[in-house]
Coordinates of C-alpha atoms in Angstrom, one line a residue:
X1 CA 160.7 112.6 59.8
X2 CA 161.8 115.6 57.7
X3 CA 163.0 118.7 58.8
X4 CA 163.7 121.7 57.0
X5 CA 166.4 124.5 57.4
X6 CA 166.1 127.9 56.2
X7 CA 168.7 130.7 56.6
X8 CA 167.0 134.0 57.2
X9 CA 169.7 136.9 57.3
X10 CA 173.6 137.1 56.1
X11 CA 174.6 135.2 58.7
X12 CA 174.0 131.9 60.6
X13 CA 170.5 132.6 61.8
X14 CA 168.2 129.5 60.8
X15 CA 164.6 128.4 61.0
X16 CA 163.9 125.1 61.0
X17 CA 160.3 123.8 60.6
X18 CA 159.4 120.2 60.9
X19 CA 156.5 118.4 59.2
X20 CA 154.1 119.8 61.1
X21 CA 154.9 123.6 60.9
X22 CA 156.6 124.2 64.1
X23 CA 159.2 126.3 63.6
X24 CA 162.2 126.8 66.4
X25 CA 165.4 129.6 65.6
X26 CA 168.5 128.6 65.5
X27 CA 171.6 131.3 65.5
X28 CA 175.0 131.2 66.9
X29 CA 176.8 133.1 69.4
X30 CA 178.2 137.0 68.9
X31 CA 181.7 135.5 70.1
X32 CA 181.4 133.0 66.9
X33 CA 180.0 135.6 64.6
X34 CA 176.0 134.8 65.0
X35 CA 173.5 137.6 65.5
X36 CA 172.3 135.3 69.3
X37 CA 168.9 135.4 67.3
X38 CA 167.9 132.0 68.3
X39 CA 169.0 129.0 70.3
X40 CA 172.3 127.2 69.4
X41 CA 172.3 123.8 68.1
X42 CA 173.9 122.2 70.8
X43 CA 171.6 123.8 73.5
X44 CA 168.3 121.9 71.3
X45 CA 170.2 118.7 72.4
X46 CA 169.8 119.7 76.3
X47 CA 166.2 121.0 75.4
X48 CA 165.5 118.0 73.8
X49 CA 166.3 116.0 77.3
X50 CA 163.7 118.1 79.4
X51 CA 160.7 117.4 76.7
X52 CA 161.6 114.0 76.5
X53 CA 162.1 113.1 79.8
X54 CA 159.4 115.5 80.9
X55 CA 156.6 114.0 78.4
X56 CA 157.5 110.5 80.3
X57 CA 157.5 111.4 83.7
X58 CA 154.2 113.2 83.1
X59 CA 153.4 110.2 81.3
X60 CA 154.3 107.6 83.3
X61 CA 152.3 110.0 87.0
X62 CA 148.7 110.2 84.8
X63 CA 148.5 106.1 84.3
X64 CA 149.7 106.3 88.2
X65 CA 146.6 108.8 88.7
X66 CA 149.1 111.3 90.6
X67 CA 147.9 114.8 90.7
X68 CA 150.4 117.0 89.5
X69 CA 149.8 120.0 89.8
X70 CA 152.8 121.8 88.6
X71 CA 156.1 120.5 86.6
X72 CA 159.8 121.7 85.9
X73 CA 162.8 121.3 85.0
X74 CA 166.1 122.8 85.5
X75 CA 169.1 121.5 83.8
X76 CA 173.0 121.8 83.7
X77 CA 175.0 121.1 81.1
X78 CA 178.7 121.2 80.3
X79 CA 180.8 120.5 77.7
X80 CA 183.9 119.2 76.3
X81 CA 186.6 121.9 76.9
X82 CA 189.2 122.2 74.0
X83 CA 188.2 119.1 71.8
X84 CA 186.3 119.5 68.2
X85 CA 183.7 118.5 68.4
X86 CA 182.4 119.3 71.7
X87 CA 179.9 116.6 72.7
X88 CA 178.5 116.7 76.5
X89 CA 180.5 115.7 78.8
X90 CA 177.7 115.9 81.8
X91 CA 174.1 116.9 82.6
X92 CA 172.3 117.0 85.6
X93 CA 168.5 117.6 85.7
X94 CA 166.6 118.5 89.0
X95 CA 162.8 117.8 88.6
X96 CA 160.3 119.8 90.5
X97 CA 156.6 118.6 90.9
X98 CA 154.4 120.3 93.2
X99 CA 150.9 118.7 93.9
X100 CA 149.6 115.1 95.9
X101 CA 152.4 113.0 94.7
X102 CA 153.7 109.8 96.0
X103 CA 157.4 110.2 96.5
X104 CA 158.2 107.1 95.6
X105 CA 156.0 106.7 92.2
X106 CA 157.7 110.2 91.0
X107 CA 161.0 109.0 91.7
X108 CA 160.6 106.0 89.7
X109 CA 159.1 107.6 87.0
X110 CA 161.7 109.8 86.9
X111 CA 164.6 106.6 86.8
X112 CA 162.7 104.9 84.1
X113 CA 162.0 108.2 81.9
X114 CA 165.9 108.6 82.5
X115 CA 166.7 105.0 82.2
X116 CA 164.6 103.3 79.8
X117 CA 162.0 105.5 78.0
X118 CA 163.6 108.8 76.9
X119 CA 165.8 108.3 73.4
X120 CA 167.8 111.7 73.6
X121 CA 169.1 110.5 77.3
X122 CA 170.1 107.1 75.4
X123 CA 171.4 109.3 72.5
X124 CA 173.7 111.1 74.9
X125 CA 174.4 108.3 77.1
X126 CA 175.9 106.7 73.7
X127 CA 177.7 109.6 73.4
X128 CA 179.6 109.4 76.8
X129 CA 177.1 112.1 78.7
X130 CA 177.0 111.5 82.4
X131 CA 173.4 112.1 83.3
X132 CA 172.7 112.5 86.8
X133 CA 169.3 114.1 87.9
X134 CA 167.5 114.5 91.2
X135 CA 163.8 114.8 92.3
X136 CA 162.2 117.5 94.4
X137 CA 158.9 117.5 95.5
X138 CA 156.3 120.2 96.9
X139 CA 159.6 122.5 97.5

Protein backbone atom coordinates (compact mmCIF):
# COMPACT_ATOMS: atom_id res chain seq x y z
CA UNK A 1 0.00 0.00 0.00
CA UNK A 2 1.27 3.50 -0.50
CA UNK A 3 -0.15 6.59 0.66
CA UNK A 4 0.67 9.90 -0.08
CA UNK A 5 0.55 13.17 2.02
CA UNK A 6 0.30 16.57 0.68
CA UNK A 7 0.16 19.83 2.77
CA UNK A 8 -2.12 22.29 1.09
CA UNK A 9 -2.06 25.78 3.03
CA UNK A 10 0.49 27.32 5.78
CA UNK A 11 -0.64 25.29 8.22
CA UNK A 12 -1.42 21.55 9.11
CA UNK A 13 -4.11 20.99 6.47
CA UNK A 14 -3.24 17.60 4.56
CA UNK A 15 -4.52 15.56 1.64
CA UNK A 16 -3.71 12.28 1.48
CA UNK A 17 -4.44 10.18 -1.62
CA UNK A 18 -3.87 6.46 -1.67
CA UNK A 19 -3.06 4.31 -4.79
CA UNK A 20 -6.15 4.60 -6.10
CA UNK A 21 -6.83 8.39 -6.08
CA UNK A 22 -9.10 8.64 -3.17
CA UNK A 23 -8.26 11.49 -1.52
CA UNK A 24 -9.62 12.17 2.36
CA UNK A 25 -8.48 15.91 4.32
CA UNK A 26 -6.84 15.85 7.11
CA UNK A 27 -6.37 19.26 9.41
CA UNK A 28 -6.10 19.80 13.07
CA UNK A 29 -8.12 21.47 15.53
CA UNK A 30 -8.48 25.65 15.93
CA UNK A 31 -7.49 25.03 19.76
CA UNK A 32 -4.08 23.26 18.35
CA UNK A 33 -3.58 25.80 15.61
CA UNK A 34 -5.32 23.82 12.52
CA UNK A 35 -7.68 25.66 10.20
CA UNK A 36 -10.64 22.30 11.31
CA UNK A 37 -10.39 21.87 7.31
CA UNK A 38 -10.60 18.24 7.45
CA UNK A 39 -10.81 15.29 9.80
CA UNK A 40 -8.10 14.73 12.49
CA UNK A 41 -5.82 11.83 12.42
CA UNK A 42 -6.96 10.22 15.30
CA UNK A 43 -10.70 10.46 14.38
CA UNK A 44 -9.61 8.21 10.78
CA UNK A 45 -8.72 5.55 13.33
CA UNK A 46 -12.54 5.50 14.69
CA UNK A 47 -13.74 5.91 10.98
CA UNK A 48 -11.60 3.21 10.09
CA UNK A 49 -13.56 0.81 12.74
CA UNK A 50 -17.16 1.56 11.24
CA UNK A 51 -15.84 0.67 7.38
CA UNK A 52 -14.18 -2.18 8.56
CA UNK A 53 -16.49 -3.56 10.73
CA UNK A 54 -19.33 -2.34 8.56
CA UNK A 55 -17.87 -3.99 5.18
CA UNK A 56 -17.93 -7.48 7.39
CA UNK A 57 -21.20 -7.34 8.88
CA UNK A 58 -22.59 -6.50 5.49
CA UNK A 59 -20.50 -9.09 4.32
CA UNK A 60 -20.94 -11.74 6.41
CA UNK A 61 -25.63 -10.92 6.12
CA UNK A 62 -25.38 -11.21 1.92
CA UNK A 63 -23.65 -14.99 2.15
CA UNK A 64 -26.59 -15.39 5.01
CA UNK A 65 -29.08 -13.94 2.23
CA UNK A 66 -30.50 -11.43 4.90
CA UNK A 67 -32.21 -8.46 3.41
CA UNK A 68 -30.89 -5.48 4.63
CA UNK A 69 -32.31 -2.82 3.85
CA UNK A 70 -30.65 -0.12 5.57
CA UNK A 71 -27.20 0.09 7.71
CA UNK A 72 -25.44 2.39 10.40
CA UNK A 73 -23.30 3.06 12.65
CA UNK A 74 -22.86 5.27 15.51
CA UNK A 75 -19.74 5.28 17.43
CA UNK A 76 -18.23 6.70 20.73
CA UNK A 77 -14.89 7.17 21.30
CA UNK A 78 -12.70 8.45 24.10
CA UNK A 79 -9.42 9.01 24.78
CA UNK A 80 -6.52 8.97 26.99
CA UNK A 81 -6.79 12.16 29.22
CA UNK A 82 -3.39 13.73 30.05
CA UNK A 83 -0.87 11.14 28.56
CA UNK A 84 1.26 11.81 25.19
CA UNK A 85 0.36 10.08 23.15
CA UNK A 86 -3.23 9.70 23.48
CA UNK A 87 -4.29 6.28 22.26
CA UNK A 88 -8.14 5.13 22.78
CA UNK A 89 -8.93 4.20 25.76
CA UNK A 90 -12.62 2.93 24.80
CA UNK A 91 -15.18 2.69 21.87
CA UNK A 92 -18.46 1.62 21.75
CA UNK A 93 -20.29 1.04 18.43
CA UNK A 94 -24.23 0.61 18.20
CA UNK A 95 -25.23 -1.00 14.84
CA UNK A 96 -28.52 -0.31 13.26
CA UNK A 97 -30.06 -2.49 10.45
CA UNK A 98 -33.47 -2.04 9.41
CA UNK A 99 -34.92 -4.72 6.90
CA UNK A 100 -36.03 -8.84 7.31
CA UNK A 101 -33.15 -9.76 9.51
CA UNK A 102 -32.73 -12.67 11.67
CA UNK A 103 -31.72 -11.36 15.03
CA UNK A 104 -29.54 -13.81 15.79
CA UNK A 105 -27.49 -14.06 12.36
CA UNK A 106 -26.87 -10.05 12.73
CA UNK A 107 -25.77 -10.39 16.10
CA UNK A 108 -23.21 -12.88 15.18
CA UNK A 109 -22.06 -11.15 12.41
CA UNK A 110 -21.61 -8.43 14.29
CA UNK A 111 -19.30 -10.55 17.22
CA UNK A 112 -17.26 -12.09 14.52
CA UNK A 113 -16.70 -8.73 12.31
CA UNK A 114 -15.74 -7.37 15.90
CA UNK A 115 -13.95 -10.44 17.04
CA UNK A 116 -12.28 -12.06 14.28
CA UNK A 117 -12.55 -10.34 10.90
CA UNK A 118 -12.01 -6.60 11.22
CA UNK A 119 -7.98 -5.64 11.59
CA UNK A 120 -8.44 -1.93 12.92
CA UNK A 121 -10.64 -3.52 15.93
CA UNK A 122 -7.50 -5.97 16.46
CA UNK A 123 -5.24 -2.89 15.84
CA UNK A 124 -6.88 -1.11 18.66
CA UNK A 125 -7.55 -4.08 20.78
CA UNK A 126 -3.55 -4.41 20.69
CA UNK A 127 -3.49 -1.09 21.73
CA UNK A 128 -5.49 -1.49 24.98
CA UNK A 129 -9.07 -0.04 23.34
CA UNK A 130 -12.02 -1.53 25.10
CA UNK A 131 -14.45 -2.19 22.31
CA UNK A 132 -17.83 -2.78 23.31
CA UNK A 133 -20.79 -2.48 20.68
CA UNK A 134 -24.35 -3.33 20.67
CA UNK A 135 -26.94 -4.38 17.91
CA UNK A 136 -30.33 -2.73 17.17
CA UNK A 137 -32.62 -3.96 14.81
CA UNK A 138 -35.77 -2.45 12.79
CA UNK A 139 -35.65 0.48 15.62
Amino acid sequence: MKIALQRIDDGFNMEAVDEGGHKVLMDSSLENGGKNNGVRPMQMVIMGLGGCSAIDVMMILKKQRQDVQDFRIEIEAEREKGKEPSLWETAHLVFHLKGNIDPDKAARAVELSMNKYCSVAETLRQGHTKLTWEVKLNA
